[in-house]
Tab-separated table of C-alpha atoms and ligand atoms in Angstrom:
chain	number	residue	atom	x	y	z
P	1	MET	CA	328.673	-84.278	-3.777
P	2	SER	CA	330.344	-87.836	-4.062
P	3	ASN	CA	328.662	-91.265	-3.339
P	4	TYR	CA	329.997	-91.939	0.390
P	5	ASN	CA	330.873	-95.314	-0.358
P	6	ASP	CA	333.202	-94.857	-3.134
P	7	ASP	CA	334.986	-92.432	-0.873
P	8	LEU	CA	335.717	-95.735	1.453
P	9	LYS	CA	336.418	-97.136	-1.366
P	10	TRP	CA	338.900	-94.831	-2.643
P	11	ARG	CA	340.891	-94.876	0.889
P	12	TYR	CA	343.223	-97.035	1.763
P	13	ALA	CA	345.978	-97.301	4.304
P	14	THR	CA	348.696	-95.903	2.721
P	15	LYS	CA	352.238	-97.001	3.408
P	16	LYS	CA	353.698	-94.472	0.832
P	17	PHE	CA	353.610	-90.989	1.721
P	18	ASP	CA	354.678	-88.185	-0.707
P	19	SER	CA	356.771	-86.481	1.351
P	20	THR	CA	357.052	-83.277	-0.731
P	21	LYS	CA	352.963	-82.951	-1.058
P	22	LYS	CA	352.122	-81.310	2.594
P	23	LEU	CA	348.439	-81.534	3.806
P	24	GLU	CA	347.212	-77.583	4.240
P	25	GLU	CA	346.550	-76.600	7.704
P	26	SER	CA	342.666	-75.594	6.299
P	27	LYS	CA	342.737	-79.958	5.722
P	28	LEU	CA	344.105	-79.966	8.599
P	29	GLU	CA	341.898	-78.153	10.743
P	30	THR	CA	338.778	-79.958	9.272
P	31	LEU	CA	340.000	-83.743	9.940
P	32	LEU	CA	340.139	-82.250	14.165
P	33	GLU	CA	337.050	-80.890	13.763
P	34	SER	CA	336.072	-84.517	12.349
P	35	ILE	CA	337.946	-85.872	15.416
P	36	GLN	CA	336.194	-83.398	17.665
P	37	LEU	CA	332.980	-84.273	16.415
P	38	SER	CA	333.289	-88.178	17.049
P	39	ALA	CA	330.592	-89.639	19.217
P	40	SER	CA	331.680	-90.486	22.859
P	41	SER	CA	330.273	-92.741	25.678
P	42	TYR	CA	328.249	-90.537	27.553
P	43	GLY	CA	330.017	-87.868	25.569
P	44	LEU	CA	333.158	-87.963	28.173
P	45	GLN	CA	335.429	-88.034	24.598
P	46	PRO	CA	338.237	-89.459	27.636
P	47	TYR	CA	341.183	-89.359	25.220
P	48	GLU	CA	343.589	-86.460	23.588
P	49	VAL	CA	345.378	-86.024	20.194
P	50	LEU	CA	348.665	-84.937	19.976
P	51	VAL	CA	349.202	-83.790	16.897
P	52	ILE	CA	353.179	-83.818	15.831
P	53	LYS	CA	354.722	-82.117	12.941
P	54	ASP	CA	358.094	-81.496	14.233
P	55	GLU	CA	360.731	-83.750	12.514
P	56	ASP	CA	362.782	-84.335	15.223
P	57	ILE	CA	360.129	-85.900	17.456
P	58	ARG	CA	358.664	-88.329	14.564
P	59	LYS	CA	362.520	-89.583	14.204
P	60	LYS	CA	362.298	-89.961	18.218
P	61	LEU	CA	359.247	-91.895	17.725
P	62	HIS	CA	360.203	-93.477	14.568
P	63	PRO	CA	362.239	-97.060	16.016
P	64	ALA	CA	359.561	-97.325	18.690
P	65	ALA	CA	356.966	-98.094	15.612
P	66	TYR	CA	359.281	-100.550	13.864
P	67	GLU	CA	360.232	-98.025	11.596
P	68	GLN	CA	357.584	-97.716	9.734
P	69	PRO	CA	358.061	-95.406	7.206
P	70	GLN	CA	354.890	-93.843	7.634
P	71	ILE	CA	355.733	-91.941	10.274
P	72	LEU	CA	358.653	-90.291	9.219
P	73	ASP	CA	357.046	-89.196	5.180
P	74	ALA	CA	353.476	-88.411	6.531
P	75	SER	CA	352.611	-84.444	6.907
P	76	TYR	CA	351.697	-85.696	10.595
P	77	LEU	CA	351.274	-88.229	12.889
P	78	LEU	CA	348.596	-88.196	15.457
P	79	VAL	CA	348.635	-89.654	18.012
P	80	PHE	CA	345.585	-90.712	20.005
P	81	THR	CA	346.158	-91.265	24.121
P	82	ALA	CA	343.626	-92.155	26.286
P	83	ASN	CA	342.960	-90.003	29.513
P	84	THR	CA	344.136	-92.410	32.652
P	85	VAL	CA	342.713	-89.969	35.222
P	86	ILE	CA	338.885	-89.728	34.484
P	87	ASP	CA	337.498	-88.856	37.933
P	88	GLU	CA	334.911	-86.762	39.869
P	89	ALA	CA	336.939	-83.623	38.742
P	90	TYR	CA	337.237	-84.530	35.438
P	91	LEU	CA	333.214	-85.138	35.125
P	92	ASP	CA	332.790	-82.132	37.211
P	93	ASP	CA	334.383	-80.517	34.443
P	94	TYR	CA	332.766	-82.146	31.724
P	95	MET	CA	329.289	-81.023	33.452
P	96	GLU	CA	330.748	-77.321	33.749
P	97	ASN	CA	330.548	-77.158	29.711
P	98	ILE	CA	327.248	-78.924	29.465
P	99	VAL	CA	326.075	-76.023	31.766
P	100	LYS	CA	328.122	-73.453	29.746
P	101	THR	CA	327.397	-74.580	26.485
P	102	ARG	CA	323.529	-75.410	26.594
P	103	SER	CA	322.645	-72.373	29.047
P	104	MET	CA	321.289	-75.152	31.808
P	105	LYS	CA	321.749	-75.110	35.707
P	106	LYS	CA	324.185	-77.331	37.540
P	107	GLU	CA	321.203	-78.941	39.736
P	108	ASP	CA	319.337	-80.171	36.315
P	109	LEU	CA	322.171	-82.133	35.826
P	110	SER	CA	322.770	-83.520	39.598
P	111	GLY	CA	320.659	-87.212	37.989
P	112	MET	CA	322.992	-87.494	34.790
P	113	LYS	CA	326.337	-86.524	37.168
P	114	ASP	CA	325.452	-88.727	39.798
P	115	MET	CA	325.003	-91.789	36.592
P	116	ILE	CA	328.176	-91.311	35.024
P	117	MET	CA	329.588	-92.158	38.923
P	118	ASN	CA	328.310	-94.733	39.150
P	119	ALA	CA	328.889	-96.229	35.605
P	120	VAL	CA	332.070	-94.764	34.846
P	121	ILE	CA	333.538	-93.219	37.097
P	122	SER	CA	333.550	-95.659	40.078
P	123	GLN	CA	335.351	-98.286	37.542
P	124	SER	CA	338.804	-99.712	38.617
P	125	ASN	CA	341.735	-97.594	36.642
P	126	GLU	CA	342.065	-100.413	34.633
P	127	ALA	CA	338.832	-100.477	33.337
P	128	LYS	CA	338.274	-96.683	32.618
P	129	ILE	CA	341.712	-97.014	30.916
P	130	GLU	CA	340.257	-99.785	28.710
P	131	TRP	CA	337.625	-97.846	28.059
P	132	ALA	CA	338.651	-94.826	27.157
P	133	LYS	CA	340.776	-96.204	24.383
P	134	LYS	CA	338.054	-97.350	22.586
P	135	GLN	CA	336.260	-93.767	23.034
P	136	ALA	CA	339.632	-92.907	20.931
P	137	TYR	CA	339.215	-95.676	18.710
P	138	LEU	CA	335.443	-94.500	17.532
P	139	ALA	CA	337.424	-90.752	16.763
P	140	LEU	CA	339.901	-92.672	14.702
P	141	GLY	CA	337.440	-94.601	13.128
P	142	ASN	CA	335.923	-90.907	12.032
P	143	LEU	CA	339.219	-89.572	10.489
P	144	LEU	CA	339.256	-92.169	8.204
P	145	SER	CA	336.008	-91.688	6.842
P	146	SER	CA	336.920	-88.016	6.619
P	147	ALA	CA	339.843	-88.014	5.690
P	148	ALA	CA	338.090	-90.234	2.907
P	149	HIS	CA	335.809	-88.012	1.945
P	150	HIS	CA	338.271	-84.849	1.562
P	151	LYS	CA	340.995	-86.614	-0.667
P	152	ILE	CA	343.186	-86.958	2.147
P	153	ASP	CA	345.181	-90.450	3.040
P	154	VAL	CA	345.492	-92.056	6.543
P	155	CYS	CA	347.483	-94.792	7.976
P	156	PRO	CA	345.674	-95.790	11.428
P	157	MET	CA	348.527	-97.653	13.013
P	158	GLU	CA	348.985	-99.841	15.793
P	159	GLY	CA	352.342	-100.867	15.222
P	160	PHE	CA	353.752	-99.352	17.321
P	161	ASP	CA	354.990	-99.669	21.242
P	162	ALA	CA	353.024	-97.822	23.755
P	163	SER	CA	355.281	-97.571	26.786
P	164	GLN	CA	357.875	-96.392	24.300
P	165	PHE	CA	355.646	-93.792	23.067
P	166	ASN	CA	354.399	-92.329	26.868
P	167	GLU	CA	358.496	-92.121	27.485
P	168	ILE	CA	359.400	-90.071	24.439
P	169	LEU	CA	356.290	-88.056	24.880
P	170	GLU	CA	356.204	-87.958	28.773
P	171	LEU	CA	352.879	-88.535	28.652
P	172	LYS	CA	352.791	-90.243	32.129
P	173	ASP	CA	353.149	-86.888	33.862
P	174	LYS	CA	350.291	-85.778	31.095
P	175	ASN	CA	347.844	-88.747	32.708
P	176	LEU	CA	347.560	-89.959	28.837
P	177	ASP	CA	348.258	-92.819	27.678
P	178	THR	CA	348.663	-94.189	23.988
P	179	ALA	CA	346.519	-95.530	22.242
P	180	VAL	CA	346.370	-95.891	18.091
P	181	ILE	CA	348.389	-93.521	15.745
P	182	ALA	CA	347.712	-92.244	12.252
P	183	THR	CA	349.923	-90.976	9.973
P	184	VAL	CA	348.110	-88.658	7.894
P	185	GLY	CA	349.035	-86.824	4.599
P	186	TYR	CA	348.753	-87.796	0.410
P	187	ARG	CA	349.640	-90.641	-1.002
P	188	SER	CA	353.170	-91.281	-3.605
P	189	GLU	CA	352.353	-92.280	-6.820
P	190	GLU	CA	354.279	-95.673	-6.442
P	191	ASP	CA	352.653	-97.123	-3.708
P	192	ALA	CA	351.148	-100.289	-5.658
P	193	LEU	CA	348.821	-100.635	-2.740
P	194	GLN	CA	346.629	-98.396	-3.858
P	195	ASN	CA	345.432	-99.917	-6.924
P	196	ALA	CA	344.963	-103.602	-4.930
P	197	PRO	CA	341.710	-104.897	-4.415
P	198	LYS	CA	340.027	-104.372	-1.088
P	199	VAL	CA	339.644	-107.637	0.691
P	200	ARG	CA	336.886	-107.726	3.169
P	201	LYS	CA	334.723	-110.669	4.327
P	202	PRO	CA	331.851	-111.326	2.215
P	203	LYS	CA	328.695	-110.040	3.282
P	204	GLU	CA	327.056	-113.546	4.505
P	205	LYS	CA	329.770	-113.891	6.725
P	206	LEU	CA	329.960	-110.373	7.892
P	207	PHE	CA	325.857	-110.104	8.525
P	208	HIS	CA	323.082	-111.830	10.115
P	209	ARG	CA	320.102	-111.003	9.073
P	210	LEU	CA	317.831	-111.541	11.873
L	301	LIG	C1	343.656	-100.113	14.287
L	301	LIG	C2	344.497	-100.238	13.073
L	301	LIG	C3	345.683	-100.402	13.086
L	301	LIG	C4	346.338	-100.697	12.383
L	301	LIG	N1	348.054	-100.786	12.430
L	301	LIG	C5	348.701	-100.669	11.030
L	301	LIG	C6	350.104	-100.656	10.848
L	301	LIG	O1	350.645	-100.768	12.359
L	301	LIG	N2	350.629	-100.498	10.070
L	301	LIG	C7	350.057	-100.370	8.696
L	301	LIG	O2	350.908	-100.443	7.819
L	301	LIG	N3	348.508	-100.950	8.951
L	301	LIG	C8	348.050	-101.064	9.894
L	301	LIG	N4	346.774	-100.870	9.403
L	301	LIG	C9	346.107	-100.676	8.008
L	301	LIG	C10	345.063	-102.430	8.034
L	301	LIG	O3	346.461	-103.129	7.592
L	301	LIG	C11	344.314	-102.091	7.352
L	301	LIG	O4	343.722	-101.194	7.498
L	301	LIG	C12	343.501	-103.524	6.600
L	301	LIG	O5	344.596	-104.223	6.785
L	301	LIG	C13	342.453	-102.676	5.612
L	301	LIG	O6	343.004	-102.358	4.835
L	301	LIG	P1	342.376	-100.758	3.916
L	301	LIG	O7	342.289	-100.028	5.247
L	301	LIG	O8	343.849	-100.949	2.837
L	301	LIG	O9	341.293	-101.203	3.337
L	301	LIG	C14	345.899	-100.712	10.461
L	301	LIG	C15	344.526	-100.811	10.591
L	301	LIG	C16	343.684	-100.305	11.570
L	301	LIG	C17	342.789	-99.850	11.680
């Protein structure tokens, strides 16, 4: 078993993927499961992830991501989107999932439902989408760590135009809004960045022990 922090030191935001080395389907499934297992506020997972392999779609998205080469060269492009309709029906779906998964009675969850209605569902749409995007970033973090552990390369990316992504992927009709994206595959040996030392804040600036 590798040392977890060694995995984190091995990973880097990959700029140049080896387009001839495709990520195996089983490894993709492992990464998707890591995303599925992510923690989220109240467990609501207010996001959906598009897993894009199709080259034509990626060619269309490439200009909307400032022509960053990873979009085309990686094996997959993952688009993390926030749900834009987080209403009582959405919450009821979640409640049903709990009832089924944990063999509970719906009545046992009425207190929980009221709490989430008050804390989340009653918020403005704008606030809910912002909150949903934060949850999506947690899932992105899980993807990065899991990929590092499995020696798979990822580039997390904010360098794209969300409104263009929404339009190209027709997300508005699906009640989704692009939050953040990531490309997944294997690094090219030619990517010099893989050997660059990590630039991080020193611990004394990052942590304050009280
Ligand atoms: C949310 C987020 C957005 C990022 N956007 C981009 C991007 O659009 N393009 C890119 O090449 N790198 C992007 N990066 C990579 C960062 O520049 C990189 O993670 C950071 O410099 C630390 O280096 P390391 O990840 O290689 O250790 C992004 C990283 C994060 C977490």
